[in-house]
Amino acid sequence: MHFKTTGIVLKQRSCLNEQKYMTLLTPEKGLLDARVRVFGQVNKSVFRNINVLGYYHFNIFDGRYGCVVDSAEAIEQFFDLRYDPEKLALAQYFCELTYLLVPSKQRASRHLNLLLNSLWLLQKGCYENKFIKCVFELRLLSLSGYMPNLVCCKVCCNYEKEQMFYVPSQGFLICSDCLRFNQYGSEVKLTKPVLHAMRYIIYKDDKDIFKFKLEASQLDFLSKLVEKSVMIYVEKELVTLKIYHQFTGEFG
Ligand SMILES: [Zn+2]
């Protein structure tokens, strides 16, 4: 069976002489493993250009031995990211994290749009890398079935008391009054701007999630908290994140 789809290359699993095995993120079929080989419309130059971060119109043959790319036409390859090692590392981390968190065998158009928008903003340099990173991470968690409950205190249901805490391991809020009677051991004291930013990223419409501002010290705090939350679900060290931190000089 032949079908057409758009898709971004998230991962290249192996590359033989004239054959690559890749994982694509597509809107309708979610994660899709496909083989690309030099054959027919995929000539050597097309083959060479299909790499991680490339976004294409694909024609795919789904056969007995899996999916094979018949043709690929580039929509966006995010080439400019390759001139900035820190951005490139971050873009690759976005791809790796998406690969790990997208639920399998499900539509993934919202994941795909989030990834494409984040890569586009990263390439344009519209926002600080760190800002794009924490919006991407928290929204990706939310889209992938790990949305924290930030509506109100889990115990007394107050929307916002003087001091709110976040429990990353369980993804909920608790106020200082209720915390006196319930100890979780890993609660993080939130500032108001950080709580508002987290709520904004989680609950706003897809198109608006980047439209807010946060001062530098609050962004630092949010960035560490969100990364810690992501790592709880990923449960392993990500090489791409380690490389990104080597450029920023931050380590976890
Ligand atoms: Zn409470």
PDB file of C-alpha atoms and ligand atoms in Angstrom:
ATOM      1  CA  MET A   1       0.000   0.000   0.000  1.00  0.00           C
ATOM      2  CA  HIS A   2       1.231   3.490  -0.867  1.00  0.00           C
ATOM      3  CA  PHE A   3       0.452   6.571   1.167  1.00  0.00           C
ATOM      4  CA  LYS A   4       1.530  10.206   1.377  1.00  0.00           C
ATOM      5  CA  THR A   5       2.422  11.968   4.590  1.00  0.00           C
ATOM      6  CA  THR A   6       4.426  14.846   5.919  1.00  0.00           C
ATOM      7  CA  GLY A   7       6.971  14.004   8.578  1.00  0.00           C
ATOM      8  CA  ILE A   8      10.051  15.156  10.424  1.00  0.00           C
ATOM      9  CA  VAL A   9      13.008  12.826  10.870  1.00  0.00           C
ATOM     10  CA  LEU A  10      13.462  12.350  14.622  1.00  0.00           C
ATOM     11  CA  LYS A  11      16.054   9.662  14.650  1.00  0.00           C
ATOM     12  CA  GLN A  12      18.409   7.893  12.321  1.00  0.00           C
ATOM     13  CA  ARG A  13      18.973   4.396  13.621  1.00  0.00           C
ATOM     14  CA  SER A  14      21.550   3.178  11.142  1.00  0.00           C
ATOM     15  CA  CYS A  15      23.078   4.084   7.850  1.00  0.00           C
ATOM     16  CA  LEU A  16      24.527   1.507   5.493  1.00  0.00           C
ATOM     17  CA  ASN A  17      26.040   2.355   2.104  1.00  0.00           C
ATOM     18  CA  GLU A  18      22.895   3.400   0.337  1.00  0.00           C
ATOM     19  CA  GLN A  19      20.299   2.675   2.975  1.00  0.00           C
ATOM     20  CA  LYS A  20      19.158   4.429   6.158  1.00  0.00           C
ATOM     21  CA  TYR A  21      16.741   3.347   8.848  1.00  0.00           C
ATOM     22  CA  MET A  22      14.858   6.244  10.393  1.00  0.00           C
ATOM     23  CA  THR A  23      12.028   7.132  12.702  1.00  0.00           C
ATOM     24  CA  LEU A  24       9.685   9.838  11.460  1.00  0.00           C
ATOM     25  CA  LEU A  25       7.069  11.796  13.350  1.00  0.00           C
ATOM     26  CA  THR A  26       3.963  12.091  11.194  1.00  0.00           C
ATOM     27  CA  PRO A  27       0.642  13.796  11.953  1.00  0.00           C
ATOM     28  CA  GLU A  28      -1.672  10.868  11.242  1.00  0.00           C
ATOM     29  CA  LYS A  29       0.402   7.823  12.123  1.00  0.00           C
ATOM     30  CA  GLY A  30       2.558   9.262  14.928  1.00  0.00           C
ATOM     31  CA  LEU A  31       5.962   7.604  15.093  1.00  0.00           C
ATOM     32  CA  LEU A  32       6.773   5.688  11.943  1.00  0.00           C
ATOM     33  CA  ASP A  33       9.837   3.580  11.209  1.00  0.00           C
ATOM     34  CA  ALA A  34      10.886   3.784   7.591  1.00  0.00           C
ATOM     35  CA  ARG A  35      13.747   2.749   5.374  1.00  0.00           C
ATOM     36  CA  VAL A  36      15.253   5.155   2.874  1.00  0.00           C
ATOM     37  CA  ARG A  37      17.373   3.767   0.070  1.00  0.00           C
ATOM     38  CA  VAL A  38      18.950   5.104  -3.079  1.00  0.00           C
ATOM     39  CA  PHE A  39      16.370   3.931  -5.584  1.00  0.00           C
ATOM     40  CA  GLY A  40      13.950   5.486  -8.092  1.00  0.00           C
ATOM     41  CA  GLN A  41      13.147   9.075  -7.141  1.00  0.00           C
ATOM     42  CA  VAL A  42      15.420   8.929  -4.109  1.00  0.00           C
ATOM     43  CA  ASN A  43      18.688   9.646  -5.891  1.00  0.00           C
ATOM     44  CA  LYS A  44      22.027  10.058  -4.126  1.00  0.00           C
ATOM     45  CA  SER A  45      21.611  13.741  -3.404  1.00  0.00           C
ATOM     46  CA  VAL A  46      18.069  13.320  -1.974  1.00  0.00           C
ATOM     47  CA  PHE A  47      19.332  10.368   0.060  1.00  0.00           C
ATOM     48  CA  ARG A  48      22.247  12.381   1.482  1.00  0.00           C
ATOM     49  CA  ASN A  49      19.963  15.261   2.435  1.00  0.00           C
ATOM     50  CA  ILE A  50      17.436  13.246   4.411  1.00  0.00           C
ATOM     51  CA  ASN A  51      18.663  13.638   7.954  1.00  0.00           C
ATOM     52  CA  VAL A  52      17.457  14.249  11.492  1.00  0.00           C
ATOM     53  CA  LEU A  53      15.568  17.601  11.720  1.00  0.00           C
ATOM     54  CA  GLY A  54      14.468  17.470   8.076  1.00  0.00           C
ATOM     55  CA  TYR A  55      10.736  17.971   7.464  1.00  0.00           C
ATOM     56  CA  TYR A  56       9.421  16.456   4.230  1.00  0.00           C
ATOM     57  CA  HIS A  57       6.498  15.460   2.070  1.00  0.00           C
ATOM     58  CA  PHE A  58       7.000  11.696   1.846  1.00  0.00           C
ATOM     59  CA  ASN A  59       5.596   9.060  -0.469  1.00  0.00           C
ATOM     60  CA  ILE A  60       5.855   5.791   1.383  1.00  0.00           C
ATOM     61  CA  PHE A  61       5.312   2.188   0.425  1.00  0.00           C
ATOM     62  CA  ASP A  62       4.066   0.093   3.335  1.00  0.00           C
ATOM     63  CA  GLY A  63       4.978  -3.465   2.412  1.00  0.00           C
ATOM     64  CA  ARG A  64       5.695  -6.832   3.856  1.00  0.00           C
ATOM     65  CA  TYR A  65       9.090  -5.749   5.162  1.00  0.00           C
ATOM     66  CA  GLY A  66       8.018  -2.407   6.628  1.00  0.00           C
ATOM     67  CA  CYS A  67       7.801   1.124   5.259  1.00  0.00           C
ATOM     68  CA  VAL A  68      10.087   2.269   2.458  1.00  0.00           C
ATOM     69  CA  VAL A  69      10.375   5.885   1.284  1.00  0.00           C
ATOM     70  CA  ASP A  70       9.588   6.160  -2.442  1.00  0.00           C
ATOM     71  CA  SER A  71      10.154   9.887  -2.683  1.00  0.00           C
ATOM     72  CA  ALA A  72      10.858  12.815  -0.387  1.00  0.00           C
ATOM     73  CA  GLU A  73      10.428  16.510  -1.028  1.00  0.00           C
ATOM     74  CA  ALA A  74      11.890  18.905   1.531  1.00  0.00           C
ATOM     75  CA  ILE A  75       9.550  21.382   3.232  1.00  0.00           C
ATOM     76  CA  GLU A  76      12.032  22.710   5.805  1.00  0.00           C
ATOM     77  CA  GLN A  77      15.423  21.366   6.791  1.00  0.00           C
ATOM     78  CA  PHE A  78      16.356  23.848   9.522  1.00  0.00           C
ATOM     79  CA  PHE A  79      19.778  24.222   7.960  1.00  0.00           C
ATOM     80  CA  ASP A  80      20.569  27.427   9.840  1.00  0.00           C
ATOM     81  CA  LEU A  81      20.524  25.561  13.147  1.00  0.00           C
ATOM     82  CA  ARG A  82      23.667  23.813  11.989  1.00  0.00           C
ATOM     83  CA  TYR A  83      25.642  27.064  12.233  1.00  0.00           C
ATOM     84  CA  ASP A  84      25.023  27.334  15.984  1.00  0.00           C
ATOM     85  CA  PRO A  85      26.206  24.274  17.946  1.00  0.00           C
ATOM     86  CA  GLU A  86      24.174  25.127  21.053  1.00  0.00           C
ATOM     87  CA  LYS A  87      20.971  25.476  19.059  1.00  0.00           C
ATOM     88  CA  LEU A  88      21.726  22.358  17.068  1.00  0.00           C
ATOM     89  CA  ALA A  89      22.260  20.379  20.291  1.00  0.00           C
ATOM     90  CA  LEU A  90      18.990  21.720  21.679  1.00  0.00           C
ATOM     91  CA  ALA A  91      17.132  20.872  18.460  1.00  0.00           C
ATOM     92  CA  GLN A  92      18.481  17.336  18.609  1.00  0.00           C
ATOM     93  CA  TYR A  93      17.402  17.069  22.239  1.00  0.00           C
ATOM     94  CA  PHE A  94      13.885  18.169  21.205  1.00  0.00           C
ATOM     95  CA  CYS A  95      13.831  15.356  18.644  1.00  0.00           C
ATOM     96  CA  GLU A  96      15.109  12.769  21.112  1.00  0.00           C
ATOM     97  CA  LEU A  97      12.638  13.811  23.800  1.00  0.00           C
ATOM     98  CA  THR A  98       9.761  13.749  21.320  1.00  0.00           C
ATOM     99  CA  TYR A  99      10.788  10.270  20.236  1.00  0.00           C
ATOM    100  CA  LEU A 100      10.754   9.094  23.861  1.00  0.00           C
ATOM    101  CA  LEU A 101       7.516  10.733  24.958  1.00  0.00           C
ATOM    102  CA  VAL A 102       5.123  10.513  22.018  1.00  0.00           C
ATOM    103  CA  PRO A 103       2.674   7.689  22.714  1.00  0.00           C
ATOM    104  CA  SER A 104       3.006   5.010  20.040  1.00  0.00           C
ATOM    105  CA  LYS A 105       0.377   4.258  17.399  1.00  0.00           C
ATOM    106  CA  GLN A 106      -1.522   7.501  17.894  1.00  0.00           C
ATOM    107  CA  ARG A 107      -2.097  10.638  15.882  1.00  0.00           C
ATOM    108  CA  ALA A 108       0.578  13.162  16.750  1.00  0.00           C
ATOM    109  CA  SER A 109      -0.277  16.340  14.864  1.00  0.00           C
ATOM    110  CA  ARG A 110      -0.088  18.475  18.015  1.00  0.00           C
ATOM    111  CA  HIS A 111       3.288  16.994  18.973  1.00  0.00           C
ATOM    112  CA  LEU A 112       4.499  17.602  15.444  1.00  0.00           C
ATOM    113  CA  ASN A 113       3.317  21.216  15.448  1.00  0.00           C
ATOM    114  CA  LEU A 114       4.911  21.845  18.826  1.00  0.00           C
ATOM    115  CA  LEU A 115       8.218  20.460  17.601  1.00  0.00           C
ATOM    116  CA  LEU A 116       8.118  22.379  14.313  1.00  0.00           C
ATOM    117  CA  ASN A 117       7.182  25.662  16.023  1.00  0.00           C
ATOM    118  CA  SER A 118       9.917  25.237  18.618  1.00  0.00           C
ATOM    119  CA  LEU A 119      12.540  24.485  15.951  1.00  0.00           C
ATOM    120  CA  TRP A 120      11.368  27.418  13.896  1.00  0.00           C
ATOM    121  CA  LEU A 121      11.577  29.834  16.869  1.00  0.00           C
ATOM    122  CA  LEU A 122      14.989  28.414  17.761  1.00  0.00           C
ATOM    123  CA  GLN A 123      16.230  28.970  14.234  1.00  0.00           C
ATOM    124  CA  LYS A 124      14.780  32.497  14.081  1.00  0.00           C
ATOM    125  CA  GLY A 125      16.254  33.399  17.464  1.00  0.00           C
ATOM    126  CA  CYS A 126      12.985  35.065  18.543  1.00  0.00           C
ATOM    127  CA  TYR A 127      13.412  33.922  22.138  1.00  0.00           C
ATOM    128  CA  GLU A 128      16.220  32.750  24.402  1.00  0.00           C
ATOM    129  CA  ASN A 129      17.096  29.092  23.901  1.00  0.00           C
ATOM    130  CA  LYS A 130      16.357  28.385  27.537  1.00  0.00           C
ATOM    131  CA  PHE A 131      12.873  29.887  27.226  1.00  0.00           C
ATOM    132  CA  ILE A 132      12.015  27.803  24.158  1.00  0.00           C
ATOM    133  CA  LYS A 133      13.393  24.730  25.905  1.00  0.00           C
ATOM    134  CA  CYS A 134      11.215  24.950  28.990  1.00  0.00           C
ATOM    135  CA  VAL A 135       8.040  25.802  27.070  1.00  0.00           C
ATOM    136  CA  PHE A 136       8.699  22.897  24.706  1.00  0.00           C
ATOM    137  CA  GLU A 137       9.432  20.430  27.518  1.00  0.00           C
ATOM    138  CA  LEU A 138       6.462  21.267  29.697  1.00  0.00           C
ATOM    139  CA  ARG A 139       4.020  21.363  26.803  1.00  0.00           C
ATOM    140  CA  LEU A 140       5.380  18.105  25.412  1.00  0.00           C
ATOM    141  CA  LEU A 141       4.907  16.428  28.799  1.00  0.00           C
ATOM    142  CA  SER A 142       1.338  17.703  28.876  1.00  0.00           C
ATOM    143  CA  LEU A 143       0.539  16.494  25.362  1.00  0.00           C
ATOM    144  CA  SER A 144       2.071  13.105  26.096  1.00  0.00           C
ATOM    145  CA  GLY A 145      -0.151  12.143  29.012  1.00  0.00           C
ATOM    146  CA  TYR A 146       1.968  13.617  31.812  1.00  0.00           C
ATOM    147  CA  MET A 147       0.174  16.925  32.306  1.00  0.00           C
ATOM    148  CA  PRO A 148       0.730  18.198  35.851  1.00  0.00           C
ATOM    149  CA  ASN A 149      -2.375  19.291  37.709  1.00  0.00           C
ATOM    150  CA  LEU A 150      -1.760  22.969  38.354  1.00  0.00           C
ATOM    151  CA  VAL A 151      -5.367  24.037  38.771  1.00  0.00           C
ATOM    152  CA  CYS A 152      -5.290  24.271  42.559  1.00  0.00           C
ATOM    153  CA  CYS A 153      -3.943  22.775  45.798  1.00  0.00           C
ATOM    154  CA  LYS A 154      -4.523  19.050  45.642  1.00  0.00           C
ATOM    155  CA  VAL A 155      -5.857  18.954  49.208  1.00  0.00           C
ATOM    156  CA  CYS A 156      -7.877  22.132  49.864  1.00  0.00           C
ATOM    157  CA  CYS A 157      -8.531  23.094  46.202  1.00  0.00           C
ATOM    158  CA  ASN A 158      -7.438  26.715  46.685  1.00  0.00           C
ATOM    159  CA  TYR A 159      -6.351  28.235  43.380  1.00  0.00           C
ATOM    160  CA  GLU A 160      -3.550  30.260  44.923  1.00  0.00           C
ATOM    161  CA  LYS A 161      -2.610  30.719  48.538  1.00  0.00           C
ATOM    162  CA  GLU A 162       0.254  32.886  49.740  1.00  0.00           C
ATOM    163  CA  GLN A 163       2.765  30.107  49.156  1.00  0.00           C
ATOM    164  CA  MET A 164       2.302  27.225  46.760  1.00  0.00           C
ATOM    165  CA  PHE A 165       4.559  24.206  46.324  1.00  0.00           C
ATOM    166  CA  TYR A 166       4.931  21.843  43.400  1.00  0.00           C
ATOM    167  CA  VAL A 167       5.600  18.125  43.804  1.00  0.00           C
ATOM    168  CA  PRO A 168       7.438  17.148  40.595  1.00  0.00           C
ATOM    169  CA  SER A 169       7.406  13.406  41.260  1.00  0.00           C
ATOM    170  CA  GLN A 170       3.613  13.426  41.369  1.00  0.00           C
ATOM    171  CA  GLY A 171       2.816  16.467  39.251  1.00  0.00           C
ATOM    172  CA  PHE A 172       0.546  18.432  41.562  1.00  0.00           C
ATOM    173  CA  LEU A 173       0.356  21.598  43.653  1.00  0.00           C
ATOM    174  CA  ILE A 174      -0.017  21.877  47.375  1.00  0.00           C
ATOM    175  CA  CYS A 175      -0.356  25.003  49.494  1.00  0.00           C
ATOM    176  CA  SER A 176       1.746  25.769  52.584  1.00  0.00           C
ATOM    177  CA  ASP A 177      -1.201  25.156  54.937  1.00  0.00           C
ATOM    178  CA  CYS A 178      -1.877  21.665  53.618  1.00  0.00           C
ATOM    179  CA  LEU A 179       1.803  20.847  53.365  1.00  0.00           C
ATOM    180  CA  ARG A 180       2.027  20.970  57.175  1.00  0.00           C
ATOM    181  CA  PHE A 181      -0.096  17.838  57.344  1.00  0.00           C
ATOM    182  CA  ASN A 182       1.127  16.083  54.179  1.00  0.00           C
ATOM    183  CA  GLN A 183       4.820  15.551  53.549  1.00  0.00           C
ATOM    184  CA  TYR A 184       6.029  14.508  50.120  1.00  0.00           C
ATOM    185  CA  GLY A 185       9.742  15.045  50.540  1.00  0.00           C
ATOM    186  CA  SER A 186      10.322  16.448  47.077  1.00  0.00           C
ATOM    187  CA  GLU A 187       8.130  19.550  47.070  1.00  0.00           C
ATOM    188  CA  VAL A 188       9.539  22.675  45.457  1.00  0.00           C
ATOM    189  CA  LYS A 189       8.625  26.131  46.734  1.00  0.00           C
ATOM    190  CA  LEU A 190       7.222  28.065  43.779  1.00  0.00           C
ATOM    191  CA  THR A 191       7.413  31.762  43.090  1.00  0.00           C
ATOM    192  CA  LYS A 192       4.257  33.372  41.722  1.00  0.00           C
ATOM    193  CA  PRO A 193       5.767  34.196  38.295  1.00  0.00           C
ATOM    194  CA  VAL A 194       6.941  30.595  37.874  1.00  0.00           C
ATOM    195  CA  LEU A 195       3.553  29.161  38.843  1.00  0.00           C
ATOM    196  CA  HIS A 196       1.836  31.557  36.424  1.00  0.00           C
ATOM    197  CA  ALA A 197       4.281  30.623  33.651  1.00  0.00           C
ATOM    198  CA  MET A 198       3.698  26.896  34.216  1.00  0.00           C
ATOM    199  CA  ARG A 199      -0.057  27.373  34.111  1.00  0.00           C
ATOM    200  CA  TYR A 200       0.298  29.453  30.973  1.00  0.00           C
ATOM    201  CA  ILE A 201       2.378  26.811  29.169  1.00  0.00           C
ATOM    202  CA  ILE A 202       0.037  23.996  30.132  1.00  0.00           C
ATOM    203  CA  TYR A 203      -3.376  25.534  29.702  1.00  0.00           C
ATOM    204  CA  LYS A 204      -3.073  28.056  26.850  1.00  0.00           C
ATOM    205  CA  ASP A 205      -4.036  27.292  23.250  1.00  0.00           C
ATOM    206  CA  ASP A 206      -1.276  25.749  21.124  1.00  0.00           C
ATOM    207  CA  LYS A 207      -0.726  28.970  19.186  1.00  0.00           C
ATOM    208  CA  ASP A 208      -0.208  31.110  22.320  1.00  0.00           C
ATOM    209  CA  ILE A 209       2.143  29.089  24.502  1.00  0.00           C
ATOM    210  CA  PHE A 210       5.248  31.165  23.761  1.00  0.00           C
ATOM    211  CA  LYS A 211       3.541  34.524  24.235  1.00  0.00           C
ATOM    212  CA  PHE A 212       4.616  35.449  27.737  1.00  0.00           C
ATOM    213  CA  LYS A 213       7.631  36.961  29.436  1.00  0.00           C
ATOM    214  CA  LEU A 214       9.640  35.906  32.442  1.00  0.00           C
ATOM    215  CA  GLU A 215      12.562  37.701  34.033  1.00  0.00           C
ATOM    216  CA  ALA A 216      15.961  35.994  33.910  1.00  0.00           C
ATOM    217  CA  SER A 217      16.145  34.657  37.482  1.00  0.00           C
ATOM    218  CA  GLN A 218      12.605  33.230  37.235  1.00  0.00           C
ATOM    219  CA  LEU A 219      13.399  31.663  33.880  1.00  0.00           C
ATOM    220  CA  ASP A 220      16.451  29.985  35.411  1.00  0.00           C
ATOM    221  CA  PHE A 221      14.300  28.580  38.183  1.00  0.00           C
ATOM    222  CA  LEU A 222      11.566  27.411  35.799  1.00  0.00           C
ATOM    223  CA  SER A 223      14.104  25.880  33.468  1.00  0.00           C
ATOM    224  CA  LYS A 224      15.662  23.732  36.218  1.00  0.00           C
ATOM    225  CA  LEU A 225      12.279  22.707  37.590  1.00  0.00           C
ATOM    226  CA  VAL A 226      10.874  21.706  34.207  1.00  0.00           C
ATOM    227  CA  GLU A 227      13.984  19.775  33.248  1.00  0.00           C
ATOM    228  CA  LYS A 228      13.844  17.920  36.571  1.00  0.00           C
ATOM    229  CA  SER A 229      10.180  17.084  35.909  1.00  0.00           C
ATOM    230  CA  VAL A 230      10.985  15.788  32.427  1.00  0.00           C
ATOM    231  CA  MET A 231      13.751  13.561  33.749  1.00  0.00           C
ATOM    232  CA  ILE A 232      11.333  11.906  36.188  1.00  0.00           C
ATOM    233  CA  TYR A 233       9.394  10.536  33.207  1.00  0.00           C
ATOM    234  CA  VAL A 234      12.319   9.859  30.903  1.00  0.00           C
ATOM    235  CA  GLU A 235      14.218   7.901  33.551  1.00  0.00           C
ATOM    236  CA  LYS A 236      17.524   7.914  31.713  1.00  0.00           C
ATOM    237  CA  GLU A 237      20.344  10.209  30.803  1.00  0.00           C
ATOM    238  CA  LEU A 238      19.899  11.757  27.378  1.00  0.00           C
ATOM    239  CA  VAL A 239      23.088  12.223  25.383  1.00  0.00           C
ATOM    240  CA  THR A 240      21.646  15.159  23.443  1.00  0.00           C
ATOM    241  CA  LEU A 241      20.779  16.982  26.680  1.00  0.00           C
ATOM    242  CA  LYS A 242      24.263  16.354  28.035  1.00  0.00           C
ATOM    243  CA  ILE A 243      25.752  17.872  24.882  1.00  0.00           C
ATOM    244  CA  TYR A 244      23.451  20.885  25.154  1.00  0.00           C
ATOM    245  CA  HIS A 245      24.580  21.423  28.751  1.00  0.00           C
ATOM    246  CA  GLN A 246      28.196  21.294  27.668  1.00  0.00           C
ATOM    247  CA  PHE A 247      27.492  24.378  25.543  1.00  0.00           C
ATOM    248  CA  THR A 248      25.520  26.251  28.174  1.00  0.00           C
ATOM    249  CA  GLY A 249      27.841  25.338  31.027  1.00  0.00           C
ATOM    250  CA  GLU A 250      24.903  24.111  33.150  1.00  0.00           C
ATOM    251  CA  PHE A 251      24.862  20.588  34.377  1.00  0.00           C
ATOM    252  CA  GLY A 252      21.465  19.353  35.446  1.00  0.00           C
TER     253      GLY A 252
HETATM  254 ZN    ZN B   1      -4.176  23.495  50.362  1.00  0.00          ZN
END
